[in-house]
Amino acid sequence: MSNKELIIETENLQKKYVTDTVETTALAGVSLRIAKGEFVAIMGPSGCGKSTLLNILGLLDNPTSGSLRFSGQEIAGASERQRAKIRKQNLGFVFQSFNLIDELTVEENIGLPLAYLGVSKSETERRVTEAMERMGIAHRRSHFPQQLSGGQQQRVAIARATVSNPSLILADEPTGNLDSVHGREVMALLSELNEQGTTVVMVTHSPSDAEYAHRIVNLFDGQIVTENMNIRKHATELL
Amino acid sequence: MFRNYFKTAYRNLFRHKGFTVINIAGLALGLTACLLIGLFVHDELQYDKFLPEGERVYRVYNDISAQEAGSVLAVVPPMFGTTLEESIPEVDKVVRILMLQFDANNLVEVGDKSIYEKGRFFADPEFFEIFQLPFKYGSPEKALDDPSSVVISDAFSERVFGDIDPVGKKVSLDKQPFIVRGVFSTTERFHLPVNFVLPMAAAELPAERMKSWGWQQFYTYVKLKEGADSQSAQAKFRGIVAKQIDEDTNQPYKYLPFLQPLNEVYLYSAGFKFDQSIKGNITYVKALSVIAIFILLIACFNFVNLATAKSLQRAKEVGVRKAIGASRSQLMLQFLSETVLLTLISVIFSAALTSLLLPSLNAFTGKEMDFNVFTNPSLLLLLIGLTLVVGILAGLYPAMVLSGFQPVKVLKSAVVVDSTVGRIQWLRHGLIVVQFALSIFLIISASVVYKQVGYLHNKDLGFNREQIMFFQMRGDNMFTNHETFKSELLKGAGIKDVSMGYGFPGDATAGDGVIVPRNGEQVRHATTLLMVDFNYINTLDIKLVAGRPFSKDFKTDADQAFMINETAVRELGFETPEKALGQTLLWPTWDNQDSLREGKIIGVVKDFHFKSLYDKVDPTVLQIYPGAYVKVAVKMDTENVAGSIAHIQGVWDKFSPDYPMEYIFMDDNFEKMYKAEDKLKSLLTIFTAIAIFVACLGLFGLAAYAAERRKKEIGIRKVLGAETSSIVMLLSKDFLKLVVVAALIAFPVAWYAMQTWLQDFAYRIDIPVWIFLAAGIVAALLAFVTISVQAIKAATSDPVRNLRVD
């Protein structure tokens, strides 16, 4: 494990929110190492800081203190511009509430990251078609998000998250708004992507979803309380 | 990428139809108002610009305030022209135009055709060298050299000769023969109401009079040499003028001559006396420009407000795009493209609307403005520029707010709590306040203009101008036998009285000095002289404050009696009207300047307004003077006006069969004085209505948004038993507070602006307080009704559904 190349390495990561009267500590010194190709689930009760951690790992937010290295590069305190650059080249996001843009079709939503990367039109079309086929939603390409079921919407979101071939996918309760059948479908897709080499970091409440991960990180009050290897998963891998 | 932006933009506009319609309607309306005003203002600025080398041409005017308070004269003495030409090295050419009544009719006869034409100019031969009007026939060279030549306008030519080249043809003007030397074209905007030009020689002015420094009778224009400095020419000229001695007083003239650039003559001559040019008014041009900017601002603010109000709905999109890797500048560009697209649609609508409305504006203003994007590429360029400027102006702030959202804050939760929201709220309220302050300002201004214009039309002028027919005497017979003419007229059944004279209300009057002998000294006073007959006071119903009117019963009244007005009582230094009676006045007669008419003051009339209410009533002296009778006023019964006119026509034909009869009614003539104000009133009303409508449109959208945002709150309140009325109040209260603040800002500004405008009038209303209150109440009511529509909708909706939303 430790000899593998690290994609994310945090050191004593802290995040504090200050309002007029109260200072809330969301993360109180989190040190976490995630290797390339790993599938990590972050669990914990509401308010434990898991979403905050995911946002920081996804470069959507800056930590108050501590160190955050992405592929060995220190980016704690980087500017929004730098973070945006790394985001669009390396990261893909999957959200609980899908967060598709209502005004864009399935196809356009999926193509959006490529547009921001400046990928050519023909190349975009090719990769979008490929992503849609992989997710089994090619027949819905010209539909708008509201015309799709929740499971389909999340598949569009995953297609969008993967279309630019990111090295890391961050998923925030990806099954939270889905029924169990669609939830299992989505988890199977994430597993598949992970098996193809993409690192996945997922925040979840659901123990059954966590089962898909190699490693489960338990957070409580902004600190890592336990880190467990997923025996079953490793066992299957070992088999 | 842009395709993507526009696609999102288009779909967004389509999805939020309500907002889109409000935005486009508001912007399109605002832009239309702007375009119409812009066209009008542009046209006003075009006067005299077409004249080649016009930038070297200056009008000479004379400020004689040091002599007569507030007098800036558009006319100058003949020696001004002579001196400028001979003694000022910067001057290349000079033209003098004799001041006559340019709107007086002149009889034109060709063959058996005989019609009246206005716009007769007597001018020096340099006229067409200084005003290089394009010639349709003939050529300007030497066109005015021969005293029998006349150069006519194309319109004149068309009316008199039809569609032929009239050069070399004979034409009789007021029974004198002339030969047409050329035809100039009058399609361009020229400030002189010239219709035909005669050589100065044809006016047969005595050579002696042309050497006068005191006879203010000539419009004078100079053309400077290329590169010459007008300021230095003006300074040199002032030096010469200052040395001229007035023979009457033995003092130097208190003249201050100015060289006014030609391109300022049309707009910047509002207060000039004896100015008969076609005039615009820079105040009105500026006022309209300001209104245009107001309306555009209100429309842009609508956009800013609605876009920022709506921004939370788009926060998620911003978050997603940012998470995916969009940079802030890319997002700003996206939102700006949206605004520009919206503006473009509005501009297209407003261009169509402008084309549709322009004919009405043309009819209303008497202009011939053109708005055709297809034939005028600069207009197209202007519209594109307008789209970009308005789009970016209106879109910049919302784009900054929207693109500033932090993805981490907007992606997760349904409710966005962002530190910018409070600031936006503040800005939004600020903009509503500005919008309503502008609207209230416009309501007050329009009301004050309405009142003042009403006052101008309805003020008791101190005489009766109703049912008075007014015409100029024509033909030798009529002049020679004017007493018989008058008594013939009086025989008509419906004729109540007839007066002849020179100096009727609304018509030309003579300014001249009278002398008051006091303690052995002779003090000269500038006054207006009204040359009247025995019927004048009765015909016009002028009130007396002391003494008696002219009467044939007193033999001396014919040439040894004066009447004066109340102002003259004060200015000539007779403490009271009663004390003025019996005092002696001296007047150098017009037939012979060396002979003084000496007479007593027999009566004092109440001040009456024979000029427009822009001017203060001058000290005025009335006297019987048949030598100056040129105009006739006939007072008629309201019954059988047609019969009275037929009678007058009959008498006219008996005395002057060679001349067609023409007449006006005195009240019509007076109404015309306030044409500019009437138009200002109408324009102000229309544009105020547009401004308020656009502002209410924005409020309507915002109220809809507020109702939407507070749906849950309203639901809870209703479940707890709130009445519809209390919910309407809840939603309206916030907005109404803003209207009150707006009113407090608008009141002093409007008061100051209108007070300044009213200063132009010698006679004006006091701005009543109720206008302010009414304007505030009207604005508040309109706002309340607008908001109520939304509030009632929200208050009567099903609370259960609203509570389920989250």
Short mmCIF file of N, CA, C and O in Angstrom, two decimals, chain A residues 51 55 60-61 84 87-88 93 95-97 99-105 108 112-113 115-116 121 144 146 160 172, chain B residues 1 3-5 7-8 11-12 15-16 316-317 320-327 330-331 334 406-408 411-412:
data_model
loop_
_atom_site.label_atom_id
_atom_site.label_comp_id
_atom_site.label_asym_id
_atom_site.label_seq_id
_atom_site.Cartn_x
_atom_site.Cartn_y
_atom_site.Cartn_z
N SER A 51 -18.43 15.87 4.34
CA SER A 51 -18.60 16.66 3.12
C SER A 51 -17.53 17.74 3.00
O SER A 51 -17.02 18.01 1.91
N ASN A 55 -15.03 18.20 -0.07
CA ASN A 55 -14.91 19.46 -0.81
C ASN A 55 -13.46 19.93 -0.87
O ASN A 55 -13.02 20.46 -1.89
N LEU A 60 -12.68 22.16 -4.07
CA LEU A 60 -13.75 23.16 -4.15
C LEU A 60 -13.60 24.15 -3.00
O LEU A 60 -14.17 25.22 -3.00
N ASP A 61 -12.85 23.76 -2.00
CA ASP A 61 -12.71 24.59 -0.81
C ASP A 61 -11.26 24.54 -0.36
O ASP A 61 -10.54 23.60 -0.69
N ALA A 84 -9.13 25.66 -10.07
CA ALA A 84 -10.05 25.39 -11.18
C ALA A 84 -9.32 24.65 -12.29
O ALA A 84 -9.87 23.74 -12.94
N ARG A 87 -8.84 21.10 -11.22
CA ARG A 87 -10.15 20.45 -11.22
C ARG A 87 -10.54 19.97 -12.60
O ARG A 87 -10.94 18.84 -12.79
N LYS A 88 -10.42 20.89 -13.53
CA LYS A 88 -10.98 20.51 -14.84
C LYS A 88 -10.12 19.47 -15.53
O LYS A 88 -10.60 18.72 -16.35
N PHE A 93 -16.81 14.97 -10.57
CA PHE A 93 -17.68 15.03 -9.39
C PHE A 93 -19.00 14.33 -9.65
O PHE A 93 -19.59 14.47 -10.72
N PHE A 95 -22.67 14.05 -7.51
CA PHE A 95 -23.35 14.61 -6.33
C PHE A 95 -24.60 13.81 -6.00
O PHE A 95 -25.19 13.16 -6.86
N GLN A 96 -25.02 13.95 -4.75
CA GLN A 96 -26.25 13.29 -4.32
C GLN A 96 -27.44 13.78 -5.15
O GLN A 96 -28.25 13.02 -5.62
N SER A 97 -27.49 15.12 -5.33
CA SER A 97 -28.65 15.66 -6.05
C SER A 97 -28.34 15.83 -7.54
O SER A 97 -28.91 16.69 -8.19
N ASN A 99 -27.10 17.40 -9.70
CA ASN A 99 -26.58 18.68 -10.16
C ASN A 99 -26.32 18.74 -11.66
O ASN A 99 -25.26 19.14 -12.12
N LEU A 100 -27.33 18.32 -12.39
CA LEU A 100 -27.24 18.51 -13.84
C LEU A 100 -27.79 19.90 -14.15
O LEU A 100 -28.60 20.43 -13.40
N ILE A 101 -27.36 20.47 -15.25
CA ILE A 101 -27.88 21.78 -15.62
C ILE A 101 -29.17 21.59 -16.41
O ILE A 101 -29.19 20.91 -17.44
N ASP A 102 -30.23 22.13 -15.84
CA ASP A 102 -31.57 21.85 -16.37
C ASP A 102 -31.75 22.33 -17.81
O ASP A 102 -32.56 21.80 -18.55
N GLU A 103 -31.01 23.36 -18.17
CA GLU A 103 -31.21 23.95 -19.50
C GLU A 103 -30.42 23.21 -20.59
O GLU A 103 -30.53 23.55 -21.76
N LEU A 104 -29.59 22.28 -20.18
CA LEU A 104 -28.79 21.57 -21.18
C LEU A 104 -29.30 20.14 -21.31
O LEU A 104 -29.77 19.53 -20.35
N THR A 105 -29.17 19.58 -22.52
CA THR A 105 -29.59 18.19 -22.75
C THR A 105 -28.57 17.26 -22.12
O THR A 105 -27.50 17.68 -21.69
N GLU A 108 -25.32 17.56 -23.90
CA GLU A 108 -24.62 18.82 -23.62
C GLU A 108 -24.07 18.85 -22.21
O GLU A 108 -22.98 19.36 -21.97
N LEU A 112 -19.98 19.19 -21.30
CA LEU A 112 -19.58 20.46 -20.68
C LEU A 112 -18.11 20.50 -20.23
O LEU A 112 -17.39 21.45 -20.53
N PRO A 113 -17.62 19.46 -19.50
CA PRO A 113 -16.22 19.52 -19.05
C PRO A 113 -15.26 19.62 -20.23
O PRO A 113 -14.24 20.30 -20.15
N ALA A 115 -15.89 21.04 -23.05
CA ALA A 115 -15.97 22.40 -23.57
C ALA A 115 -15.02 23.30 -22.79
O ALA A 115 -14.28 24.09 -23.36
N TYR A 116 -15.01 23.15 -21.45
CA TYR A 116 -14.12 23.99 -20.65
C TYR A 116 -12.66 23.62 -20.84
O TYR A 116 -11.77 24.41 -20.57
N LYS A 121 -14.73 19.88 -31.40
CA LYS A 121 -16.13 19.47 -31.48
C LYS A 121 -16.27 17.98 -31.83
O LYS A 121 -17.03 17.26 -31.20
N PHE A 144 -33.86 16.38 -21.76
CA PHE A 144 -33.43 17.28 -20.69
C PHE A 144 -33.51 16.54 -19.36
O PHE A 144 -34.31 15.60 -19.23
N GLN A 146 -34.94 16.84 -16.53
CA GLN A 146 -36.22 16.57 -15.85
C GLN A 146 -37.00 15.43 -16.52
O GLN A 146 -37.96 14.93 -15.93
N ARG A 160 -20.76 12.45 -17.10
CA ARG A 160 -20.15 13.78 -17.15
C ARG A 160 -18.86 13.80 -16.33
O ARG A 160 -17.87 14.41 -16.72
N ASP A 172 -20.28 12.35 -3.71
CA ASP A 172 -20.87 12.78 -2.43
C ASP A 172 -22.25 12.14 -2.31
O ASP A 172 -23.21 12.60 -2.91
N MET B 1 -17.84 27.03 -27.59
CA MET B 1 -18.17 27.52 -26.26
C MET B 1 -19.31 28.53 -26.32
O MET B 1 -20.27 28.44 -25.58
N ARG B 3 -21.52 28.81 -28.54
CA ARG B 3 -22.75 28.13 -28.89
C ARG B 3 -23.40 27.61 -27.62
O ARG B 3 -24.60 27.72 -27.42
N ASN B 4 -22.58 27.05 -26.78
CA ASN B 4 -23.06 26.52 -25.52
C ASN B 4 -23.68 27.63 -24.68
O ASN B 4 -24.77 27.49 -24.13
N TYR B 5 -22.99 28.78 -24.60
CA TYR B 5 -23.51 29.91 -23.84
C TYR B 5 -24.89 30.32 -24.35
O TYR B 5 -25.83 30.52 -23.60
N LYS B 7 -26.96 28.72 -26.17
CA LYS B 7 -27.97 27.70 -26.01
C LYS B 7 -28.55 27.77 -24.60
O LYS B 7 -29.76 27.81 -24.40
N THR B 8 -27.64 27.82 -23.61
CA THR B 8 -28.11 27.94 -22.23
C THR B 8 -28.92 29.21 -22.07
O THR B 8 -29.98 29.22 -21.45
N ARG B 11 -32.32 28.89 -23.74
CA ARG B 11 -33.23 28.01 -23.01
C ARG B 11 -33.64 28.62 -21.68
O ARG B 11 -34.77 28.47 -21.23
N ASN B 12 -32.70 29.33 -21.08
CA ASN B 12 -33.01 29.99 -19.82
C ASN B 12 -34.07 31.06 -20.00
O ASN B 12 -35.01 31.18 -19.22
N ARG B 15 -37.35 29.33 -20.62
CA ARG B 15 -37.92 28.67 -19.45
C ARG B 15 -38.56 29.70 -18.51
O ARG B 15 -39.64 29.48 -18.00
N HIS B 16 -37.85 30.79 -18.27
CA HIS B 16 -38.40 31.80 -17.36
C HIS B 16 -39.10 32.88 -18.17
O HIS B 16 -38.64 34.00 -18.25
N LYS B 316 -26.96 26.93 -8.50
CA LYS B 316 -26.58 25.53 -8.69
C LYS B 316 -25.79 25.37 -10.00
O LYS B 316 -24.74 24.75 -10.03
N GLU B 317 -26.32 26.00 -11.04
CA GLU B 317 -25.65 25.90 -12.33
C GLU B 317 -24.22 26.41 -12.23
O GLU B 317 -23.29 25.82 -12.75
N VAL B 320 -22.08 23.89 -10.43
CA VAL B 320 -21.74 22.74 -11.28
C VAL B 320 -20.67 23.14 -12.28
O VAL B 320 -19.64 22.47 -12.43
N ARG B 321 -20.89 24.24 -12.94
CA ARG B 321 -19.92 24.65 -13.97
C ARG B 321 -18.55 24.88 -13.35
O ARG B 321 -17.53 24.54 -13.93
N LYS B 322 -18.55 25.46 -12.15
CA LYS B 322 -17.26 25.71 -11.52
C LYS B 322 -16.59 24.42 -11.10
O LYS B 322 -15.38 24.25 -11.27
N ALA B 323 -17.39 23.49 -10.53
CA ALA B 323 -16.83 22.21 -10.10
C ALA B 323 -16.21 21.51 -11.30
O ALA B 323 -15.15 20.90 -11.20
N ILE B 324 -16.87 21.62 -12.43
CA ILE B 324 -16.38 20.97 -13.63
C ILE B 324 -15.13 21.66 -14.17
O ILE B 324 -14.36 21.07 -14.91
N GLY B 325 -14.93 22.91 -13.78
CA GLY B 325 -13.69 23.54 -14.19
C GLY B 325 -13.84 24.88 -14.90
O GLY B 325 -12.88 25.41 -15.42
N ALA B 326 -15.07 25.43 -14.89
CA ALA B 326 -15.24 26.73 -15.52
C ALA B 326 -14.53 27.79 -14.69
O ALA B 326 -14.59 27.75 -13.47
N SER B 327 -13.86 28.71 -15.33
CA SER B 327 -13.23 29.78 -14.59
C SER B 327 -14.24 30.91 -14.42
O SER B 327 -15.27 30.95 -15.11
N GLN B 330 -14.88 32.81 -17.56
CA GLN B 330 -15.75 32.11 -18.52
C GLN B 330 -17.21 32.27 -18.12
O GLN B 330 -18.08 32.47 -18.97
N LEU B 331 -17.47 32.18 -16.83
CA LEU B 331 -18.85 32.32 -16.37
C LEU B 331 -19.37 33.73 -16.60
O LEU B 331 -20.51 33.93 -17.01
N GLN B 334 -20.26 34.07 -20.02
CA GLN B 334 -21.53 33.39 -20.30
C GLN B 334 -22.71 34.27 -19.92
O GLN B 334 -23.64 34.46 -20.70
N GLN B 406 -19.61 30.53 -4.62
CA GLN B 406 -18.67 29.46 -4.32
C GLN B 406 -19.38 28.13 -4.53
O GLN B 406 -20.42 27.89 -3.93
N PRO B 407 -18.82 27.28 -5.33
CA PRO B 407 -19.50 26.00 -5.61
C PRO B 407 -19.80 25.24 -4.33
O PRO B 407 -20.86 24.66 -4.19
N VAL B 408 -18.86 25.27 -3.40
CA VAL B 408 -19.06 24.46 -2.21
C VAL B 408 -20.29 24.93 -1.44
O VAL B 408 -20.94 24.16 -0.76
N LEU B 411 -23.70 23.90 -3.99
CA LEU B 411 -23.97 22.60 -4.58
C LEU B 411 -24.76 21.69 -3.66
O LEU B 411 -25.61 20.94 -4.10
N LYS B 412 -24.46 21.79 -2.40
CA LYS B 412 -25.01 20.81 -1.49
C LYS B 412 -26.43 21.15 -1.09
O LYS B 412 -27.35 20.37 -1.25
#
